[in-house]
mmCIF file of C-alpha atoms in Angstrom:
data_model
loop_
_atom_site.group_PDB
_atom_site.id
_atom_site.type_symbol
_atom_site.label_atom_id
_atom_site.label_comp_id
_atom_site.label_asym_id
_atom_site.label_seq_id
_atom_site.Cartn_x
_atom_site.Cartn_y
_atom_site.Cartn_z
ATOM 1 C CA MET A 1 9.125 47.042 85.540
ATOM 2 C CA ALA A 2 6.123 47.770 84.212
ATOM 3 C CA ARG A 3 7.456 51.712 83.444
ATOM 4 C CA HIS A 4 10.497 50.360 81.492
ATOM 5 C CA VAL A 5 9.390 47.808 79.603
ATOM 6 C CA ALA A 6 6.909 50.771 78.509
ATOM 7 C CA THR A 7 9.498 53.000 78.082
ATOM 8 C CA GLY A 8 11.824 49.635 76.184
ATOM 9 C CA CYS A 9 8.847 49.059 73.637
ATOM 10 C CA ALA A 10 8.323 53.087 72.701
ATOM 11 C CA LEU A 11 11.811 53.571 72.233
ATOM 12 C CA LEU A 12 11.417 50.463 70.097
ATOM 13 C CA LEU A 13 8.223 51.994 68.266
ATOM 14 C CA LEU A 14 10.204 55.188 68.458
ATOM 15 C CA SER A 15 13.646 53.079 66.865
ATOM 16 C CA LEU A 16 11.217 51.306 63.842
ATOM 17 C CA PHE A 17 10.020 54.162 62.714
ATOM 18 C CA VAL A 18 12.803 56.193 62.004
ATOM 19 C CA LEU A 19 14.208 53.925 60.734
ATOM 20 C CA ALA A 20 11.508 53.293 58.067
ATOM 21 C CA ALA A 21 10.934 57.380 57.185
ATOM 22 C CA GLU A 22 15.042 57.222 56.346
ATOM 23 C CA ALA A 23 15.052 59.696 52.981
ATOM 24 C CA THR A 24 14.941 58.439 50.069
ATOM 25 C CA SER A 25 15.623 59.955 46.254
ATOM 26 C CA VAL A 26 14.475 58.673 43.740
ATOM 27 C CA ARG A 27 17.679 57.495 40.732
ATOM 28 C CA SER A 28 17.216 57.058 37.607
ATOM 29 C CA TYR A 29 19.159 54.364 35.614
ATOM 30 C CA PRO A 30 18.787 54.791 31.875
ATOM 31 C CA LEU A 31 19.533 51.722 29.985
ATOM 32 C CA PRO A 32 19.745 52.066 26.301
ATOM 33 C CA GLY A 33 17.141 50.279 24.104
ATOM 34 C CA HIS A 34 15.767 49.044 26.868
ATOM 35 C CA GLY A 35 13.749 52.850 28.436
ATOM 36 C CA ILE A 36 14.861 54.038 31.993
ATOM 37 C CA LEU A 37 14.604 52.203 35.690
ATOM 38 C CA GLU A 38 13.632 53.932 38.119
ATOM 39 C CA LEU A 39 14.703 52.870 41.839
ATOM 40 C CA LYS A 40 13.868 54.555 45.235
ATOM 41 C CA VAL A 41 17.363 55.007 47.215
ATOM 42 C CA PRO A 42 17.314 55.725 50.619
ATOM 43 C CA SER A 43 19.803 58.715 50.972
ATOM 44 C CA SER A 44 22.553 57.705 53.002
ATOM 45 C CA TRP A 45 23.198 54.266 50.696
ATOM 46 C CA LYS A 46 26.173 54.297 48.748
ATOM 47 C CA GLU A 47 25.997 53.178 44.898
ATOM 48 C CA SER A 48 28.023 52.136 41.507
ATOM 49 C CA VAL A 49 27.341 50.900 38.364
ATOM 50 C CA SER A 50 29.218 48.272 36.790
ATOM 51 C CA GLY A 51 30.392 49.473 33.236
ATOM 52 C CA PRO A 52 29.338 45.786 30.642
ATOM 53 C CA PRO A 53 30.283 45.615 27.876
ATOM 54 C CA ALA A 54 27.935 47.442 24.587
ATOM 55 C CA GLY A 55 24.511 46.168 25.099
ATOM 56 C CA LEU A 56 25.399 44.069 28.037
ATOM 57 C CA PRO A 57 22.755 44.742 31.310
ATOM 58 C CA PRO A 58 24.233 46.929 33.813
ATOM 59 C CA THR A 59 24.483 45.325 37.707
ATOM 60 C CA ILE A 60 23.644 48.284 40.027
ATOM 61 C CA GLU A 61 25.278 47.905 43.249
ATOM 62 C CA PHE A 62 24.732 49.501 46.835
ATOM 63 C CA SER A 63 26.732 48.972 50.043
ATOM 64 C CA PRO A 64 26.715 51.492 53.778
ATOM 65 C CA GLU A 65 27.912 54.840 53.653
ATOM 66 C CA SER A 66 30.775 53.631 55.671
ATOM 67 C CA GLY A 67 31.631 49.523 57.282
ATOM 68 C CA ASN A 68 29.929 45.725 54.787
ATOM 69 C CA GLY A 69 27.190 46.306 57.047
ATOM 70 C CA PHE A 70 24.421 44.745 53.700
ATOM 71 C CA ASP A 71 25.455 44.553 49.638
ATOM 72 C CA VAL A 72 22.785 45.160 47.557
ATOM 73 C CA GLN A 73 22.800 44.014 43.954
ATOM 74 C CA ILE A 74 20.538 45.039 41.377
ATOM 75 C CA THR A 75 20.721 43.972 37.113
ATOM 76 C CA PRO A 76 18.156 45.268 34.885
ATOM 77 C CA LEU A 77 17.683 42.273 32.209
ATOM 78 C CA TRP A 78 15.342 42.198 28.777
ATOM 79 C CA SER A 79 14.719 39.909 27.299
ATOM 80 C CA PRO A 80 16.786 40.157 23.295
ATOM 81 C CA THR A 81 14.418 38.071 21.339
ATOM 82 C CA GLY A 82 11.545 40.319 22.696
ATOM 83 C CA ASP A 83 9.817 37.507 24.606
ATOM 84 C CA PRO A 84 6.882 38.378 25.901
ATOM 85 C CA ASP A 85 6.533 35.940 28.847
ATOM 86 C CA LEU A 86 9.905 37.044 30.489
ATOM 87 C CA ASN A 87 7.762 39.196 33.316
ATOM 88 C CA ARG A 88 5.369 36.155 33.897
ATOM 89 C CA PRO A 89 4.801 35.304 37.577
ATOM 90 C CA GLU A 90 4.220 31.701 36.590
ATOM 91 C CA VAL A 91 7.918 32.208 34.264
ATOM 92 C CA ILE A 92 9.277 34.591 37.440
ATOM 93 C CA ARG A 93 7.937 31.762 40.338
ATOM 94 C CA SER A 94 10.045 28.912 38.654
ATOM 95 C CA LEU A 95 13.336 30.882 37.842
ATOM 96 C CA VAL A 96 13.315 32.400 41.339
ATOM 97 C CA GLU A 97 13.005 28.423 43.106
ATOM 98 C CA LYS A 98 15.745 26.900 40.810
ATOM 99 C CA MET A 99 17.993 29.574 41.676
ATOM 100 C CA GLY A 100 16.999 29.399 45.338
ATOM 101 C CA ARG A 101 17.381 25.172 45.324
ATOM 102 C CA LYS A 102 20.952 26.217 43.591
ATOM 103 C CA HIS A 103 22.058 27.478 47.032
ATOM 104 C CA LEU A 104 20.386 24.554 49.762
ATOM 105 C CA ASP A 105 23.420 22.020 49.877
ATOM 106 C CA GLN A 106 25.208 25.777 51.714
ATOM 107 C CA ALA A 107 21.667 26.503 54.019
ATOM 108 C CA VAL A 108 20.855 25.447 57.360
ATOM 109 C CA GLU A 109 17.510 25.306 55.544
ATOM 110 C CA THR A 110 16.601 21.924 53.743
ATOM 111 C CA GLU A 111 13.735 23.972 50.926
ATOM 112 C CA VAL A 112 13.389 26.732 49.286
ATOM 113 C CA ARG A 113 10.656 29.436 50.837
ATOM 114 C CA LEU A 114 9.138 31.758 48.207
ATOM 115 C CA LYS A 115 7.801 35.325 49.363
ATOM 116 C CA GLU A 116 5.528 37.475 46.953
ATOM 117 C CA ILE A 117 6.997 40.031 45.559
ATOM 118 C CA LYS A 118 4.240 43.010 45.396
ATOM 119 C CA GLY A 119 4.658 46.884 44.475
ATOM 120 C CA PRO A 120 2.632 49.116 42.718
ATOM 121 C CA ARG A 121 4.847 48.182 39.353
ATOM 122 C CA ALA A 122 6.893 45.432 40.428
ATOM 123 C CA LYS A 123 5.481 41.871 41.066
ATOM 124 C CA GLY A 124 7.803 38.615 42.029
ATOM 125 C CA TYR A 125 9.419 36.435 44.162
ATOM 126 C CA VAL A 126 12.275 36.240 47.404
ATOM 127 C CA PHE A 127 13.700 33.747 49.505
ATOM 128 C CA THR A 128 16.041 33.790 52.888
ATOM 129 C CA ILE A 129 18.656 31.150 53.269
ATOM 130 C CA THR A 130 20.698 31.270 56.090
ATOM 131 C CA ASP A 131 24.795 30.339 55.302
ATOM 132 C CA ARG A 132 25.684 27.258 57.215
ATOM 133 C CA ALA A 133 29.221 27.754 57.700
ATOM 134 C CA PRO A 134 29.690 31.831 57.073
ATOM 135 C CA ALA A 135 33.527 31.853 56.344
ATOM 136 C CA GLU A 136 35.569 35.499 58.036
ATOM 137 C CA GLY A 137 34.487 38.471 56.037
ATOM 138 C CA GLU A 138 31.555 37.534 54.468
ATOM 139 C CA TRP A 139 28.059 37.467 54.937
ATOM 140 C CA THR A 140 25.526 35.457 57.181
ATOM 141 C CA TYR A 141 21.762 36.355 54.979
ATOM 142 C CA LEU A 142 21.209 35.674 51.015
ATOM 143 C CA THR A 143 18.045 36.885 50.025
ATOM 144 C CA ALA A 144 17.457 36.656 45.900
ATOM 145 C CA GLY A 145 14.657 37.136 43.960
ATOM 146 C CA ALA A 146 13.230 38.783 40.821
ATOM 147 C CA ALA A 147 10.160 41.361 40.110
ATOM 148 C CA GLY A 148 8.922 41.438 36.839
ATOM 149 C CA VAL A 149 8.815 45.375 36.438
ATOM 150 C CA GLY A 150 7.311 47.403 33.269
ATOM 151 C CA GLU A 151 10.116 45.335 29.962
ATOM 152 C CA LEU A 152 12.141 44.730 32.612
ATOM 153 C CA LEU A 153 13.087 41.415 35.496
ATOM 154 C CA LEU A 154 14.664 42.636 38.279
ATOM 155 C CA SER A 155 17.432 40.387 39.161
ATOM 156 C CA PHE A 156 18.515 40.730 42.599
ATOM 157 C CA THR A 157 20.697 39.471 45.560
ATOM 158 C CA ILE A 158 20.851 40.891 48.861
ATOM 159 C CA LEU A 159 23.651 40.440 51.794
ATOM 160 C CA THR A 160 22.991 40.748 55.838
ATOM 161 C CA ASN A 161 24.469 39.712 59.047
ATOM 162 C CA SER A 162 20.896 40.948 60.744
ATOM 163 C CA LEU A 163 17.467 39.891 58.984
ATOM 164 C CA ASP A 164 16.742 43.050 61.336
ATOM 165 C CA SER A 165 18.971 45.736 60.515
ATOM 166 C CA GLY A 166 15.942 47.539 59.131
ATOM 167 C CA GLU A 167 18.033 47.463 55.406
ATOM 168 C CA LEU A 168 16.174 44.216 53.511
ATOM 169 C CA ASP A 169 13.527 45.799 54.869
ATOM 170 C CA ARG A 170 14.251 49.298 52.910
ATOM 171 C CA ALA A 171 15.976 47.210 50.261
ATOM 172 C CA LEU A 172 12.889 44.637 48.786
ATOM 173 C CA ARG A 173 10.288 48.454 49.396
ATOM 174 C CA MET A 174 12.588 49.863 46.679
ATOM 175 C CA ILE A 175 12.741 46.698 44.995
ATOM 176 C CA GLU A 176 9.030 46.513 45.694
ATOM 177 C CA GLU A 177 8.573 50.673 44.433
ATOM 178 C CA SER A 178 11.078 50.393 41.315
ATOM 179 C CA ARG A 179 9.323 51.264 37.798
ATOM 180 C CA TRP A 180 10.282 51.490 34.153
ATOM 181 C CA SER A 181 9.511 53.949 32.058
ATOM 182 C CA ALA A 182 10.042 54.140 28.482
ATOM 183 C CA SER A 183 11.545 58.289 29.013
ATOM 184 C CA PRO A 184 13.193 60.371 32.455
ATOM 185 C CA SER A 185 11.076 60.673 35.406
ATOM 186 C CA SER A 186 9.290 63.926 35.984
ATOM 187 C CA GLU A 187 9.669 63.555 40.139
ATOM 188 C CA PRO A 188 11.357 66.669 41.115
ATOM 189 C CA GLY A 189 14.854 65.721 42.681
ATOM 190 C CA ALA A 190 15.321 62.632 40.651
ATOM 191 C CA LEU A 191 18.532 61.899 39.681
ATOM 192 C CA ILE A 192 19.661 60.524 36.025
ATOM 193 C CA ARG A 193 22.311 57.556 36.658
ATOM 194 C CA PRO A 194 24.861 57.230 33.613
#
């Protein structure tokens, strides 16, 4: 019995290591007049970038190569008036808390529990709520938040049917490791997106 438990634990740790070690690539998203957003994206993820009218922020969407196991949407926002308070932690916290409260009427949870996001350059807040009665084809879990990165505020939504699949962790790590620069990355292999 102990041998089976030890083997099971070893396999679980190995699978977690493999998930954590999935290859990523740096993808760059030019934001005309607002620099470049760089994301370390798992190589197996598909992407699409919306084409909004000129001057409006795009939405970058990620999904699995096949199926609909998750959906990640990131919209880089900037202040049209150059407001320096856009990325202040207390402003981000208040914004994310309001976003969460708007979803509580359809959630299992009765309050919004914020978690802090802390990356090398990204700081913000995130919450996760469970849909009380998801319709067929809808996701069970909504994770959403915002993080300040350089001159940008990244607003993001992560939709999943499992909190243990690893995709949620990879998406949050991508947000934490996001970068903003005034010019393209010099990192080898960086992909520039239109």
